[in-house]
Amino acid sequence: MHIVSVSPLATLPRRYATSLTYYTKENIAPGALVLVPFQKRIIPALVIASEPLADKRLTVKKGAFALKRVHKVFSNEGSVHPSLISIVRDLANYYQEPIGQILKLFFPTHVLVSPPSSRQFEVPPQVLQHPHPEIVLGSYRERLDYYTTIIREAYAKKQSIVLFAPTIAVIEHINASIAHLPLHPIMLHGSLTPKQTRTACERILQKTSPSLVIASPLALGLLSGTEDIVIIEDPESPHYIRKEHPRVHTARPLISFAQHIRAKCIEGKTIQSMHDIKDERIVHYLSSRIKSHAPGSIIDMRQQKNPIVSAELHALLTTRTERTLLFTTRKGFYTFIICSDCSTLLFCPGCQIPLVLYDNNKRLYHCHRCQRNLPAELSCPNCKGWNLRGYGIGTQRVLEELKELNIKRPAWIYDDAVAPTKTAREKIVAQFLASPDGILIGTDAILEEPRITAQHSVIVNLDNLFSIPDFRINERILLILHRFAEKASESFVWIQTRFPTHQLFSHFIRQDTKGFLQQECSERMRAGLPPAILFIKATLHEKNREQREQKIKIFEELITPFAEYVSSYPAFNDTSTHNLLISINEQVWMANAEDLKGILATHNGEWDVAVDPENIL
């Protein structure tokens, strides 16, 4: 008899998600997949430890309840690649998330419920140092051409390649772009039908010859370790970062796995990350760093009569009738509403975020968080007045302005509100690409669709991004500028702004992206911001003010001795929610911060912990 500790591979309440204990007659190796009973369910789980019953007999006798038996063992040996188990353990330690909850991110559901009985893994001998990934910088089109060359060479050498991409749109576009090659790539992502998913999984698991896999991180658990090349497209994409538990950056294990199996690893990026700059990582430029012309042109909106369409943009739209992209950061008509009598901002009564005015067939206020709709006849919640005025430039307002200026060209809106489904998006993209003089007005949804290109691209408004209190905002704006400039095939990107002298724009126009990032990195290092330090955010939700303040005081006193600095502040527009931001050296956190990790683990029922959070507000 043996006692096994397992980590559930199903979504469970957080107090059960870390580890469960069962008994079995068989000696099961760590890494094996099993089915175990949990309440009235049978759930998949990963074996993380196994001990003879004789060693645990006293503990079992003193237990408050009888142990249950493992329901089914798929293989006495490991069903998961040993390197992946090691990587997931490190991720669980870093992000303070359960091992099983992280591991299930890298397997299709049906594989966990009914995995293959035995798998053969190739585990290379341990070496002192893993190969460093190769970083390639260029536009999406340049990166795609580079990947195609790599795939051709690998095909000639009979090598296997895995190409990971952050979104379904990119996966499908890459798959379609290499359709002319004499290959039969395996495509796997979360939106395939169950039958398509099973077929793709079987092809990956049963492959005996060199292959090409184009997939989301979902395919990582299916790899055998015989892959020769691993490509991670856009590893800094926010689509790799999970916003719900388990909160992990899913591009990290992709890179680590390639290093563990000694495969050549390629990271394709538009611009360097802050960690690349800090660590002075060598990059390979796919094209000349200095183009023959500037990538953008600044239009000073302080001198314009029309706050939405400048004279230059009006001239472009009326004299140059090729396809044109217009970008703005927000959806809807007016992006925030203020009472002119008492200056009160109109918030959603449920989740306390600013309401957005939409003007479809009927005007209404909409909350983007809880999807609540409120009538346009709403009065001010503070003074009960009716003198409400809208501000901000949403996609609908840009379209309405084009109509008022009598610009007689076909125009479409492309954002999550107008096109919430794949079918709706496909229809708009097809109509726009088929139109020789069409205008597409959109948010960053345009940047997510690789097929969307035009002769001209114009940023109508992004000035509101500068007001966001996020230390990463300059990076985000710079990335938008670069990715939007890639969309224009015949001209530079036009940038309408009320901050024409901002250093970010001047660096962009001079094509000195690296210089700006180096300056940004230096400022963050001096200010003690990432990547100089690691942030850990702990969030408390407690409506009772007295209890909330008491819990904050106790928890802050516990963690302060083990952190370099602790900031305490209420959440934005929510008095019942409070944050503690812990600053700690990343190497210390990874190597020997067991006391702090123990405190966080003990209090994870009250405090929601996020390591390296995307947002600290």
Short mmCIF file of C-alpha atoms in Angstrom, two decimals, residues 6 8 11-20 38-39 98 101 601-602 604-606:
data_model
loop_
_atom_site.label_atom_id
_atom_site.label_comp_id
_atom_site.label_asym_id
_atom_site.label_seq_id
_atom_site.Cartn_x
_atom_site.Cartn_y
_atom_site.Cartn_z
CA VAL A 6 -1.89 14.58 -5.94
CA PRO A 8 -5.97 18.31 -8.95
CA THR A 11 -11.11 23.64 -11.22
CA LEU A 12 -11.76 23.38 -7.48
CA PRO A 13 -12.17 25.80 -4.58
CA ARG A 14 -8.76 27.27 -3.79
CA ARG A 15 -8.42 25.51 -0.41
CA TYR A 16 -8.58 22.12 -2.18
CA ALA A 17 -6.56 22.99 -5.29
CA THR A 18 -3.07 22.64 -3.81
CA SER A 19 -2.84 19.00 -2.73
CA LEU A 20 -5.08 16.02 -1.92
CA PHE A 38 -13.53 14.28 -4.99
CA GLN A 39 -16.88 14.72 -3.27
CA PRO A 98 -1.16 25.09 -7.37
CA GLN A 101 -3.93 24.20 -11.91
CA ALA A 601 0.09 30.74 1.46
CA THR A 602 -1.35 30.77 5.00
CA ASN A 604 -4.54 33.05 0.68
CA GLY A 605 -8.11 32.48 1.88
CA GLU A 606 -8.42 36.15 2.83
#
